Coordinates of C-alpha atoms in Angstrom, one line a residue:
X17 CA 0.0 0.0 0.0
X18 CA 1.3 3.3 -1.0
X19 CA 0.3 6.8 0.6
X20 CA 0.9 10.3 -0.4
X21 CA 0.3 14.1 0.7
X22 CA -1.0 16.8 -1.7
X23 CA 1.8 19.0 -1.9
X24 CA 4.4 17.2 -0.1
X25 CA 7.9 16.7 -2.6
X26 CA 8.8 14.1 0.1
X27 CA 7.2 12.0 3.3
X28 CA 9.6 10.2 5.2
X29 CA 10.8 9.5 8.6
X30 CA 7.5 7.9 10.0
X31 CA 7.0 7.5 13.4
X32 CA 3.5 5.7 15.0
X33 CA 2.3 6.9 18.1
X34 CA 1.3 5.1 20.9
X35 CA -1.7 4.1 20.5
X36 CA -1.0 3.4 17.1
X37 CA -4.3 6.3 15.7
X38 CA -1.4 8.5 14.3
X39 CA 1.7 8.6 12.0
X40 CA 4.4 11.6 12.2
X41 CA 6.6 12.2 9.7
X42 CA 8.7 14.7 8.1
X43 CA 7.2 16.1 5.0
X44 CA 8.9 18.3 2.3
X45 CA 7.4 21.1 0.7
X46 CA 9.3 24.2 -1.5
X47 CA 12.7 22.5 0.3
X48 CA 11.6 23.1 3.8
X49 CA 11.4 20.1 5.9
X50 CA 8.7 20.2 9.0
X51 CA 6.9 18.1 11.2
X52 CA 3.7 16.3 10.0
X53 CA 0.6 14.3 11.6
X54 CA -2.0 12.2 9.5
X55 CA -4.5 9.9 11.1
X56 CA -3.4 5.8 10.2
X57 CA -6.8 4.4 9.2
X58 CA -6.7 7.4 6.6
X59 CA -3.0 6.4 5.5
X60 CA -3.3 2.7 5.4
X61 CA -6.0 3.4 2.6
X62 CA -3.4 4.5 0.4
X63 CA -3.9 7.0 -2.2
X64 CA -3.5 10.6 -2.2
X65 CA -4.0 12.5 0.8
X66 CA -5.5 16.2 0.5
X67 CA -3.4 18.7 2.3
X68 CA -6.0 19.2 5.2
X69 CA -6.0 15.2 6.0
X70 CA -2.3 15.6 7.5
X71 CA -1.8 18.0 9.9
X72 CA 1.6 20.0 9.8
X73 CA 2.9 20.3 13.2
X74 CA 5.7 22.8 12.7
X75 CA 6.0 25.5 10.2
X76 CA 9.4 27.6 10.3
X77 CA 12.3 28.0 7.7
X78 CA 14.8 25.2 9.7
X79 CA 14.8 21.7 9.2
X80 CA 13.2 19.3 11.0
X81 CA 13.9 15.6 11.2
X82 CA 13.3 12.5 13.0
X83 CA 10.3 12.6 15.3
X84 CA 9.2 10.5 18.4
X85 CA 6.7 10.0 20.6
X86 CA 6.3 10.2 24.3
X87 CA 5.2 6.5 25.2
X88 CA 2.4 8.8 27.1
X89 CA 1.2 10.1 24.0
X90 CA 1.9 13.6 25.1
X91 CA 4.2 14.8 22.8
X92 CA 7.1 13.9 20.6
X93 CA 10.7 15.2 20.2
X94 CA 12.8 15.6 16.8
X95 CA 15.9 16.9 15.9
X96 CA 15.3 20.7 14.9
X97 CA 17.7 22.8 13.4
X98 CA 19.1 26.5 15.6
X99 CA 20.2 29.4 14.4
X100 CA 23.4 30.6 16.4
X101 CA 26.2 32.7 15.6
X102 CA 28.6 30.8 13.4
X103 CA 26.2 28.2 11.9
X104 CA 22.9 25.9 12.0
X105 CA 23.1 23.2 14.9
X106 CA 20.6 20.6 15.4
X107 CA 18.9 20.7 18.8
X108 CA 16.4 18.1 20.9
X109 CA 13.0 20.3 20.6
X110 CA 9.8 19.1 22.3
X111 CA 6.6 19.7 20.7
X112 CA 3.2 18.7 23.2
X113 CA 0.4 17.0 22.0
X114 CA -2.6 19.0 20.6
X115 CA -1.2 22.3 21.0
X116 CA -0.7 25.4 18.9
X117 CA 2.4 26.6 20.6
X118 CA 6.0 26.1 19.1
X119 CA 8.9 23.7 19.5
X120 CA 10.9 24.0 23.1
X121 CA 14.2 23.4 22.9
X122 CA 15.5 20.6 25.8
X123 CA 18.9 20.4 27.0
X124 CA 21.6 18.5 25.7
X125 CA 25.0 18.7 24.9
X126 CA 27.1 21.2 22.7
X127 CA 27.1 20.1 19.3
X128 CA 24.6 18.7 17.0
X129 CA 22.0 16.4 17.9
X130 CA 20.6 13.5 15.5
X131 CA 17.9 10.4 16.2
X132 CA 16.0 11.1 19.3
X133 CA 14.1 8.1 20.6
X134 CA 12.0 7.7 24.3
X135 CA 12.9 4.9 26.9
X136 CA 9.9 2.5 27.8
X137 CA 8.9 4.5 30.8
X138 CA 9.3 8.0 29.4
X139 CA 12.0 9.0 32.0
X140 CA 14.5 9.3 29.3
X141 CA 15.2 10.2 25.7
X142 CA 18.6 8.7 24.2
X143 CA 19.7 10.8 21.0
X144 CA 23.0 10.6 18.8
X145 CA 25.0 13.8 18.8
X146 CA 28.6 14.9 17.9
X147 CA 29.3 17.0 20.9
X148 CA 33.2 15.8 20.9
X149 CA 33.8 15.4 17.3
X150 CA 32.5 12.1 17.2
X151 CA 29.0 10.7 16.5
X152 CA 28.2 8.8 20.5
X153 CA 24.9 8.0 22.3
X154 CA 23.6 10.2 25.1
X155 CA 21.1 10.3 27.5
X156 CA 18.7 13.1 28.6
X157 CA 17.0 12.5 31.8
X158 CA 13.8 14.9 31.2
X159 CA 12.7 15.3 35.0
X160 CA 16.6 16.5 35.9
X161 CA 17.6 17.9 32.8
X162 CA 20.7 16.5 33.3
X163 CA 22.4 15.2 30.0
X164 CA 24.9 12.5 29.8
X165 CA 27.5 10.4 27.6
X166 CA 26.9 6.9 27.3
X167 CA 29.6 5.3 25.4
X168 CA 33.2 6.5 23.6
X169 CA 33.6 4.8 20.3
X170 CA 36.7 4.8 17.5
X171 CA 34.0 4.4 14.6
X172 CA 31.1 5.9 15.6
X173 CA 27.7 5.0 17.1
X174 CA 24.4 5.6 15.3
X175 CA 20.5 5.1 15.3
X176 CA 19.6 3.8 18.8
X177 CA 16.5 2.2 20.0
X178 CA 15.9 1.9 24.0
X179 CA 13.7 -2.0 24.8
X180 CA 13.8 -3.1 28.1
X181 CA 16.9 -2.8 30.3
X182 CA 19.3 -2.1 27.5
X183 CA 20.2 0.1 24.2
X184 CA 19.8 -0.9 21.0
X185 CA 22.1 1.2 18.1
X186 CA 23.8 0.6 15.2
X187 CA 28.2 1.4 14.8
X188 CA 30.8 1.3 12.6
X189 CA 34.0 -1.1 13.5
X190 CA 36.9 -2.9 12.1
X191 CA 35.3 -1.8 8.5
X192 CA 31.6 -2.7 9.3
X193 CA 28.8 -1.6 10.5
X194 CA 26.7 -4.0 12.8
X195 CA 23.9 -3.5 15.3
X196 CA 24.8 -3.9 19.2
X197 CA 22.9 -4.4 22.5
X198 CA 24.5 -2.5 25.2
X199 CA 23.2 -3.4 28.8
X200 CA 22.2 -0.2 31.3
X201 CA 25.0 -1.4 33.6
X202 CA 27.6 -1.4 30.9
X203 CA 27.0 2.2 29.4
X204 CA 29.8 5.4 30.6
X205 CA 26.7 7.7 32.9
X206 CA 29.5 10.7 32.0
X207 CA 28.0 14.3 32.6
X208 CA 28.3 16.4 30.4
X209 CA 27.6 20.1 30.0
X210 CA 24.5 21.3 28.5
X211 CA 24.5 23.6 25.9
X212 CA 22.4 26.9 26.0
X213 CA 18.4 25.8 25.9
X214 CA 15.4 28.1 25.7
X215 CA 13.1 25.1 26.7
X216 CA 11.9 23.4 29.7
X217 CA 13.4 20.2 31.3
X218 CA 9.5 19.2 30.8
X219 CA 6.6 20.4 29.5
X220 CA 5.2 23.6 31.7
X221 CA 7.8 23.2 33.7
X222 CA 11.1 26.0 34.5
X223 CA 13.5 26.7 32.1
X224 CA 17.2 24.7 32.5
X225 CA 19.5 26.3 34.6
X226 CA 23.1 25.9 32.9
X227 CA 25.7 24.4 35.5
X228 CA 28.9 26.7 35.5
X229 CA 32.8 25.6 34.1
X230 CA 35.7 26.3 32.3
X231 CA 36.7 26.2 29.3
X232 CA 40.0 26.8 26.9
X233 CA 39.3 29.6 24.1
X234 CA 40.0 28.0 20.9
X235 CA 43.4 28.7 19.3
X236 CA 43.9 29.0 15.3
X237 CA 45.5 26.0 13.9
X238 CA 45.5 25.5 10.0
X239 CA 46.1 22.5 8.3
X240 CA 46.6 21.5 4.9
X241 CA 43.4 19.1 3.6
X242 CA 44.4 18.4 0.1
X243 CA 47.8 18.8 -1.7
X244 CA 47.8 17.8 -5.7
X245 CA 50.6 18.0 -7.7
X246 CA 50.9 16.5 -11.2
X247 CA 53.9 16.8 -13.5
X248 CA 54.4 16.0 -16.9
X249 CA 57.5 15.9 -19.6
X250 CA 57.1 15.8 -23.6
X251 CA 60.3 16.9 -26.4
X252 CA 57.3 18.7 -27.7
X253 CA 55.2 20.2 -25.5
X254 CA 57.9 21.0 -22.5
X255 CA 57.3 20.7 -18.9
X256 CA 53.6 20.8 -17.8
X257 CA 53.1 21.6 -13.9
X258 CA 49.6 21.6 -12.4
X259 CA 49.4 22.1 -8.8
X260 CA 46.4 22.4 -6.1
X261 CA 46.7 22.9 -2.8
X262 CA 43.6 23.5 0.0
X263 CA 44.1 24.4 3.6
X264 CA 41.7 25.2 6.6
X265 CA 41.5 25.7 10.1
X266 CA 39.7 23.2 12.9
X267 CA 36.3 25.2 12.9
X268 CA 35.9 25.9 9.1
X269 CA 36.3 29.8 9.2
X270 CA 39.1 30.1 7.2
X271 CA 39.5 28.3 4.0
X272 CA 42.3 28.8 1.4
X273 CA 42.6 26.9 -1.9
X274 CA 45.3 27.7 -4.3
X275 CA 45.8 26.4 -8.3
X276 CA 48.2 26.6 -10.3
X277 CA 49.2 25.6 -14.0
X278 CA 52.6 26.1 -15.8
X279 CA 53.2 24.6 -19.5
X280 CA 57.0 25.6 -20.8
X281 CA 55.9 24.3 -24.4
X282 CA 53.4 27.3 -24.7
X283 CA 54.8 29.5 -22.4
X284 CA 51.8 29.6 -20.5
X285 CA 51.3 30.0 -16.6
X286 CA 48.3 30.6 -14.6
X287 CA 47.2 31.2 -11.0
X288 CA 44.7 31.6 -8.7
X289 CA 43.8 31.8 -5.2
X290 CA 40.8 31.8 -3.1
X291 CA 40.0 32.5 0.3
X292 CA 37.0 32.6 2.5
X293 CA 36.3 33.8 6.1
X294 CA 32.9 31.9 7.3
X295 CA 33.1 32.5 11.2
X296 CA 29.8 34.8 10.7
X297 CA 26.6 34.6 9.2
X298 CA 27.9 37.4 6.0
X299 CA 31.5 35.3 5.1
X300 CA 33.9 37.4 3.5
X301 CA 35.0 36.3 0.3
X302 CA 38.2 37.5 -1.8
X303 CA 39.7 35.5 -4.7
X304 CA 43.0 36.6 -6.8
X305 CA 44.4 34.9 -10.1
X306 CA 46.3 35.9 -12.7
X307 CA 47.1 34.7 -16.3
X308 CA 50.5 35.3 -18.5
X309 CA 50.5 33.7 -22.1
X310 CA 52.4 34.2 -25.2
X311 CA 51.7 33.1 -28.7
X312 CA 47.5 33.4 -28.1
X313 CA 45.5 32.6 -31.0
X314 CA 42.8 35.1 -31.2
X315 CA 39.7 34.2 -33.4
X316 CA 40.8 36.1 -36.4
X317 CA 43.7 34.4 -36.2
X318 CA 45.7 37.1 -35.0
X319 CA 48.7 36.3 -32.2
X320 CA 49.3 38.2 -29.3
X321 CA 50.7 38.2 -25.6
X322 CA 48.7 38.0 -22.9
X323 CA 48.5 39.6 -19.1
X324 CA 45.9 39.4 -17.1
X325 CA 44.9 39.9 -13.1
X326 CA 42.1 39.7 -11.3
X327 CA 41.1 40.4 -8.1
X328 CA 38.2 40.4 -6.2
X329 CA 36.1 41.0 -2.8
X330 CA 33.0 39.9 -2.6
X331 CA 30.2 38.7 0.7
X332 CA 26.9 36.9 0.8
X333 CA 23.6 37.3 2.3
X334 CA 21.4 34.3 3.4
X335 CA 17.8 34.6 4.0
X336 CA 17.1 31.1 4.7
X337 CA 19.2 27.7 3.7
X338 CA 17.6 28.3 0.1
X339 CA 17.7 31.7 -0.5
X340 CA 21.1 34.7 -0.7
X341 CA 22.5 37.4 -2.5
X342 CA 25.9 37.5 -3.7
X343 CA 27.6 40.8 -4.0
X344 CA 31.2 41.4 -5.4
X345 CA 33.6 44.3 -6.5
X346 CA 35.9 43.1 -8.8
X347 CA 39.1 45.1 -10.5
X348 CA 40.5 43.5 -13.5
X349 CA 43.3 44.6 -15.4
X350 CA 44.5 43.1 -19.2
X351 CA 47.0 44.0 -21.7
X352 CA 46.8 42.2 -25.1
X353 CA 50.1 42.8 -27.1
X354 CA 49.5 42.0 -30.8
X355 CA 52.3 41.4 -32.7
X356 CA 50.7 41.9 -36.5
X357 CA 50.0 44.8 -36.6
X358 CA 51.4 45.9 -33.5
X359 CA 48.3 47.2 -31.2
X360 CA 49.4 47.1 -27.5
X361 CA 45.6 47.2 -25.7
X362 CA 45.0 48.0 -22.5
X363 CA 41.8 47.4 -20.6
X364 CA 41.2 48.2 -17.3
X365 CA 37.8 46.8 -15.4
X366 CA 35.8 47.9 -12.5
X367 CA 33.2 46.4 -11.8
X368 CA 30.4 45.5 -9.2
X369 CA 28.3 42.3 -9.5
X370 CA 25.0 41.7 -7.2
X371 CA 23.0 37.8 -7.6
X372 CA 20.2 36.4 -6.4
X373 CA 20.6 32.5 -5.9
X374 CA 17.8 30.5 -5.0
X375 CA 19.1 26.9 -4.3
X376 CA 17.2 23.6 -3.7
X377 CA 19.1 21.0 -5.0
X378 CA 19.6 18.1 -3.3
X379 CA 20.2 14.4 -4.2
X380 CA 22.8 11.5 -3.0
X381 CA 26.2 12.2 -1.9
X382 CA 27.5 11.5 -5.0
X383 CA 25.2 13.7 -6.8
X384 CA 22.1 15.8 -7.1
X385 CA 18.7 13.9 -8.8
X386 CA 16.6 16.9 -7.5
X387 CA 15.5 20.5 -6.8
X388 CA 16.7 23.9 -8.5
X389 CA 19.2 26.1 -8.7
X390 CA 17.6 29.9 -9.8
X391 CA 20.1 32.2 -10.1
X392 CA 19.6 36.1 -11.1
X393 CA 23.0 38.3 -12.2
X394 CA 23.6 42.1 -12.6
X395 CA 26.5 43.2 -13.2
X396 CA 28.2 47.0 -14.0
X397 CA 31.2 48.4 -14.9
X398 CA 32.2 51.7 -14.2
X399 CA 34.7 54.3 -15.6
X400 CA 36.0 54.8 -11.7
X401 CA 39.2 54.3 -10.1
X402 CA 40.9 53.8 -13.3
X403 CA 38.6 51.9 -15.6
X404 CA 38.5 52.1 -18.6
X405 CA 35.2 49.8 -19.8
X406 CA 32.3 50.5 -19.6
X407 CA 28.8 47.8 -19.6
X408 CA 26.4 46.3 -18.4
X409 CA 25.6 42.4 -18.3
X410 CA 22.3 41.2 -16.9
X411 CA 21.9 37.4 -16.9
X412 CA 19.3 34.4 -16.1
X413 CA 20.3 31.1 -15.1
X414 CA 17.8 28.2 -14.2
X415 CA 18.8 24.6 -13.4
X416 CA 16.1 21.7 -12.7
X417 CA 16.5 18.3 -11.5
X418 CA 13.7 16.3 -12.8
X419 CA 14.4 12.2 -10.8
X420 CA 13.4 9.3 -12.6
X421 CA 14.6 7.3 -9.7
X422 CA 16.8 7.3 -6.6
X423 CA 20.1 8.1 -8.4
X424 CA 18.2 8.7 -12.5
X425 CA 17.5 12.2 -13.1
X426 CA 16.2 14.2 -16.0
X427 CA 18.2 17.4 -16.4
X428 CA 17.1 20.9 -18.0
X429 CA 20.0 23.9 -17.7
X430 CA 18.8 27.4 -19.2
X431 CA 20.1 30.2 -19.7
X432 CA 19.8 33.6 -20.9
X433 CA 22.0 37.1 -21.0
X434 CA 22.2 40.1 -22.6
X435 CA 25.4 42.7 -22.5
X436 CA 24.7 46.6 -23.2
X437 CA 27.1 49.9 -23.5
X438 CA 29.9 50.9 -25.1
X439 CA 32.2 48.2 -24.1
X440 CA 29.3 45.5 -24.1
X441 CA 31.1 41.8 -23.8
X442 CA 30.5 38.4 -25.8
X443 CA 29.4 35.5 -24.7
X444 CA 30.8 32.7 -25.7
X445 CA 27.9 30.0 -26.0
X446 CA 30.1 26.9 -28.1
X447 CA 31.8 24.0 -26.5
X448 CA 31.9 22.8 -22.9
X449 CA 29.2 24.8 -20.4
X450 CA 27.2 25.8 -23.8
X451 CA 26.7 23.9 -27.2
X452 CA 28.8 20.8 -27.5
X453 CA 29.9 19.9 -30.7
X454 CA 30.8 23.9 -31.8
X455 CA 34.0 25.3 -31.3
X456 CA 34.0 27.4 -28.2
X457 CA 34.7 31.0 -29.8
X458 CA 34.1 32.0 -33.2
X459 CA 31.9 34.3 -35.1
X460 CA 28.6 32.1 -34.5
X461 CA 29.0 31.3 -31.3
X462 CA 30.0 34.6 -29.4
X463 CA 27.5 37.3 -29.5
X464 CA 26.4 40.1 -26.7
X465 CA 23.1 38.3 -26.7
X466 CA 22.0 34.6 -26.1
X467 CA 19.8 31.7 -25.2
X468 CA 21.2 28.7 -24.4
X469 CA 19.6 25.4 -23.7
X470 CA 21.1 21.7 -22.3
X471 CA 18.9 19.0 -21.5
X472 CA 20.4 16.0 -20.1
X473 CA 19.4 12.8 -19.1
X474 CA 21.8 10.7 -16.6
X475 CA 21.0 7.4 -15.6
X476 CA 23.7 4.9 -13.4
X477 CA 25.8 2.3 -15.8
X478 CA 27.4 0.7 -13.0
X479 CA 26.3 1.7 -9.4
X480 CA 28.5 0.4 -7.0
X481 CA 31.7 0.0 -8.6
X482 CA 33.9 0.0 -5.6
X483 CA 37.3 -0.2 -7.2
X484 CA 40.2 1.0 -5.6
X485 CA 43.4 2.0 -7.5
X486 CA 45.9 1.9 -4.4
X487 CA 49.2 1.0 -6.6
X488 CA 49.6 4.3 -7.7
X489 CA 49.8 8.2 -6.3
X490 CA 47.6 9.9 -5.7
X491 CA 45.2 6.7 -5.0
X492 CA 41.8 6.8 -6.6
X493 CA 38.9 5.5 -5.4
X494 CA 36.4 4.4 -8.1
X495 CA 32.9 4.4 -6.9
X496 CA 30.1 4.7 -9.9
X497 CA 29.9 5.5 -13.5
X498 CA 26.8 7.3 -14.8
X499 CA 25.5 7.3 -18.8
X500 CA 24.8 10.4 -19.8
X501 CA 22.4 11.5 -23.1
X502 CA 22.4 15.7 -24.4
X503 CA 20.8 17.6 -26.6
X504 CA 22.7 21.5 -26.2
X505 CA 20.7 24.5 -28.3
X506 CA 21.9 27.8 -28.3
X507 CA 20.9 31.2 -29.7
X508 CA 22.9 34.4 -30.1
X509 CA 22.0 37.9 -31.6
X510 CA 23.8 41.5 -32.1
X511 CA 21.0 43.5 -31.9
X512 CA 17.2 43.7 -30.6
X513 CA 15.9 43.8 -34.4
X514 CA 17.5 40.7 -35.0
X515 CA 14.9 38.8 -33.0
X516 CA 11.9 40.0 -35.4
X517 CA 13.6 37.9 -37.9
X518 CA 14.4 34.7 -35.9
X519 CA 14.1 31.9 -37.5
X520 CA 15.3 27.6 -36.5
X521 CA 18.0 27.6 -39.0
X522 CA 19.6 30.0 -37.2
X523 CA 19.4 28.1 -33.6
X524 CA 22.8 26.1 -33.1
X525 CA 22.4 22.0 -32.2
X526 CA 24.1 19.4 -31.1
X527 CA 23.3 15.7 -29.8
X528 CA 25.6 13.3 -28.0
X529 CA 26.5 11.3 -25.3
X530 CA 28.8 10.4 -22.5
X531 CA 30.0 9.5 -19.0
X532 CA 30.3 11.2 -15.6
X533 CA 33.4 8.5 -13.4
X534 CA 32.5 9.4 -10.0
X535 CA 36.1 9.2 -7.9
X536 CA 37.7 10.3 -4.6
X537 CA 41.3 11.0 -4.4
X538 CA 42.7 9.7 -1.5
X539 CA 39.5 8.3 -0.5
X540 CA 38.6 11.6 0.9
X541 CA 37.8 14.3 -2.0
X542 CA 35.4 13.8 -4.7
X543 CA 36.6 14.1 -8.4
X544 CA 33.6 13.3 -11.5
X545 CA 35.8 12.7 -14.6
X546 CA 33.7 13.4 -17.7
X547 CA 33.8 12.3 -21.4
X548 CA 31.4 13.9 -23.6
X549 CA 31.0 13.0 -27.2
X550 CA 29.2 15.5 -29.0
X551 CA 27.5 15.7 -33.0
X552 CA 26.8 19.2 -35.4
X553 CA 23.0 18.7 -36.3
X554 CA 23.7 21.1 -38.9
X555 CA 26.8 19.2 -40.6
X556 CA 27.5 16.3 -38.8
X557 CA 30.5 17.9 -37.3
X558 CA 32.4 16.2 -34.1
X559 CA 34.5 17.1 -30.9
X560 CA 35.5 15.0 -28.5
X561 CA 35.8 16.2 -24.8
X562 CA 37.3 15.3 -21.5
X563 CA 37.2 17.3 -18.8
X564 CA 36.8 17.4 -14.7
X565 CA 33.7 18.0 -13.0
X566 CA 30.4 17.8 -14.2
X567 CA 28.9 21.1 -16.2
X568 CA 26.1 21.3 -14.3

């Protein structure tokens, strides 16, 4: 038997209550996740439920997840996300039977807390949380409000179930994961101290006190997380240098990654550095990189010299976990030395770039199979502080995951952008990230005006591949291979008139197919290699790609 809720995405989580008359659950709707209540004899007659059937128990902007009920009926508690200073935590929250009023917060432990479940008498709720950087079992004793560690594991412990005199939970050791009994007499009983709480030990009771301590303020210590080198030697091509290297502190609020890409052969180098500060709520963004390249091909097949730096500051504002806007000031500076004739050019950009991104996506670990991704652009630049350009760019990007299945999905990407002024820029709407199968600049495919189209369809060739290259550095981990089918369109014009006299001919297409290689280096950071093998509906025309990451 199969049930559903009217305007629910998602219903999972379930939960029975006591007397087994009710069901919660946590039901998505617009990517919010909240507490839900729908009678059983209703549910067990499958169908679709209307919206008015289920009652929705919570209704705020954080995320809720896994409720459970009072063996009294009285209530239920669930995981429910905070808003503090630095970042989201996940709280224990109480919410009583049959009332209006909101969520209370209960005590617990610093950290995040995951899986809340009763004891048989009610006295206690066990819960999962990561309050010493590692995923144990606790205990909260609801008439004390006293909160306290119950085991100390090397691999973790994980969804715990209280029957009878003992614990129930799942954890990960040796390379497994198994399910274990753990006797009350055999659990730790350590106290531990309760992080701030705005609830009652129990409902309409007082408000926890907070017992009193020390503690040792946090000192910054960075550390490198990845480190990437590859090298390569040709009589040809020269030496060929790539380099990446990503660092960050024990908290998270500093995070440095840093590329770079030398090629003797072409006398080409490139650089460029990025660096974040996420201790508050607005992070502060900057991001430098430069370029130096001689002997570049221009699309006229003229050659020139290239400089280029960039450098920019930038912040965000989140509304909710879905919705920001992105602001930047960028200065750019290029020189373009062309050798026949001899121009020297000289173009100096200011600029100031706002967004608004609107982003649902969501999907497995290894990849999104659902949501959107909206994303609004404006950007100006301005003859100020020694510019020199002068435009405007306004741009519309919307990406939809459409699942077929737990890891198929149905992709659509669109976009759309227009560049006015003086100085107004080209985009570039051929090759990789636009129409496959067309060469990435060119008369055709770079106008100050476009509509560009890539539907995708990716669908698991082999799921679970699990293959392990550890005879070579740096080791990759093989995990899944994904068949990919396109179709890329893509439009561009010089001018508004140009659109009175549109016509399919002049629409740019391309069909093909490929595959996304899901990997991690080192077992620890994700790489997607991807081939793409793309056809000219016009002419037949070929190109063959291979590239990191997927486009979208």
């Amino acid at each position: 038997m199969r049930a559903a809720v009217e305007g629910l995405n998602e219903v999972r989580q379930p939960a029975f209550s006591p007397d087994g008359k009710k069901l919660a659950f946590i039901g998505m709707a617009g990517g919010y996740n909240d507490v839900y209540e729908a009678p059983v004899a209703r549910l067990a007659q499958g169908g679709s439920l209307a919206q008015g059937e289920a009652a929705r128990l919570t209704r705020n902007p954080q995320d809720e997840a896994s409720p459970a009920y009072a063996p009294d009926g009285s209530g239920l508690v669930f995981s429910c996300e905070t808003e503090v200073s630095s970042a989201p935590v996940r709280r224990l929250c109480w919410l009583p039977a049959g009332q209006a009023a909101p969520p209370r917060e209960l005590a617990g432990p610093e950290g995040n807390i995951y899986d809340p479940v009763f004891s048989p008498d009610g006295a206690n709720v066990f819960f999962i949380s990561d309050a010493e950087d590692n995923f144990e079992l606790y205990r909260l004793e609801l008439q004390s409000g006293r909160a306290q560690r119950l085991t100390r594991s090397i691999g973790g412990v994980f969804t715990p179930l209280a029957a009878g005199e003992g614990v129930y939970f799942s954890a990960f050791r040796r390379g497994d994961m198994h399910v274990y009994r753990a006797e009350a007499e055999t659990l730790l009983y350590e106290p531990v101290k309760p992080a701030a709480a705005t609830a009652a030990a129990e409902p309409g009771g007082e408000a926890f006190s907070l017992s009193s301590g020390t503690f040792r303020p946090y000192r910054f210590k960075a550390s490198t997380d990845l480190f990437f080198p590859a090298f390569m030697f040709s009589s040809p091509g020269g030496l060929f240098w790539m380099n990446y290297w990503q660092a960050s502190d024990m908290l998270g609020n500093h995070n440095l990654n840093l590329y770079l890409n030398y090629n003797s052969g072409s006398d080409y180098r490139s650089f460029q550095a990025s660096y974040s500060y996420a201790r508050w709520r607005m992070p502060l963004l900057v991001q430098v990189a430069g370029l130096a390249a001689n002997g570049v091909k221009a699309s006229g097949g003229l050659e020139y010299d290239k400089r280029y730096g960039r450098q920019s500051v930038g912040t965000a504002w989140p509304f909710d976990r879905h919705n920001r806007v992105e602001t930047f000031a960028v200065v750019k500076n290029e020189a373009n030395d062309y050798k026949e004739p001899q121009i020297k050019q000289r173009l100096h950009t200011r600029s100031l770039q706002s967004s608004y991104v609107r982003d649902t996506l969501n999907g497995l670990y290894l990849t999104a199979n659902r949501g959107s991704r909206t994303e609004l652009t404006c950007l100006k630049a301005l003859e100020t502080a020694g510019g020199n350009i002068k435009y405007d760019v306004y741009m519309f990007r919307y990406l939809k995951y459409f699942p077929l299945s737990k890891r198929a999905a149905f992709v659509n990407h669109f976009t759309t952008g227009r560049s006015v002024g003086r100085d107004r820029r080209l985009f570039g709407f051929g090759g990789l990230g636009g129409v496959r199968g067309f060469m990435s600049s060119g008369a055709r495919t770079e106008k100050p005006g476009i509509v560009l189209n890539n539907a995708e369809l990716r669908v698991p060739l082999f799921r679970d591949l699990d293959y392990y290259m550890w005879y070579m550095f740096p080791d990759f981990y093989f995990k899944s291979i994904y068949a990919k089918l396109f179709v890329d369109s893509g439009y561009g014009w010089d001018r508004g008139g140009e659109l009175g006299h549109f016509g399919a001919s002049q629409v740019s297409n391309s069909v093909g197919a490929g595959v996304n290689v899901h990997t991690f280096i080192l077992q620890a950071f994700q790489l997607v290699i991807s081939f793409d093998y793309a056809v000219r509906t016009s002419d037949g025309g070929k190109i063959f790609y291979l590239y990191l990451g997927p486009l979208f």
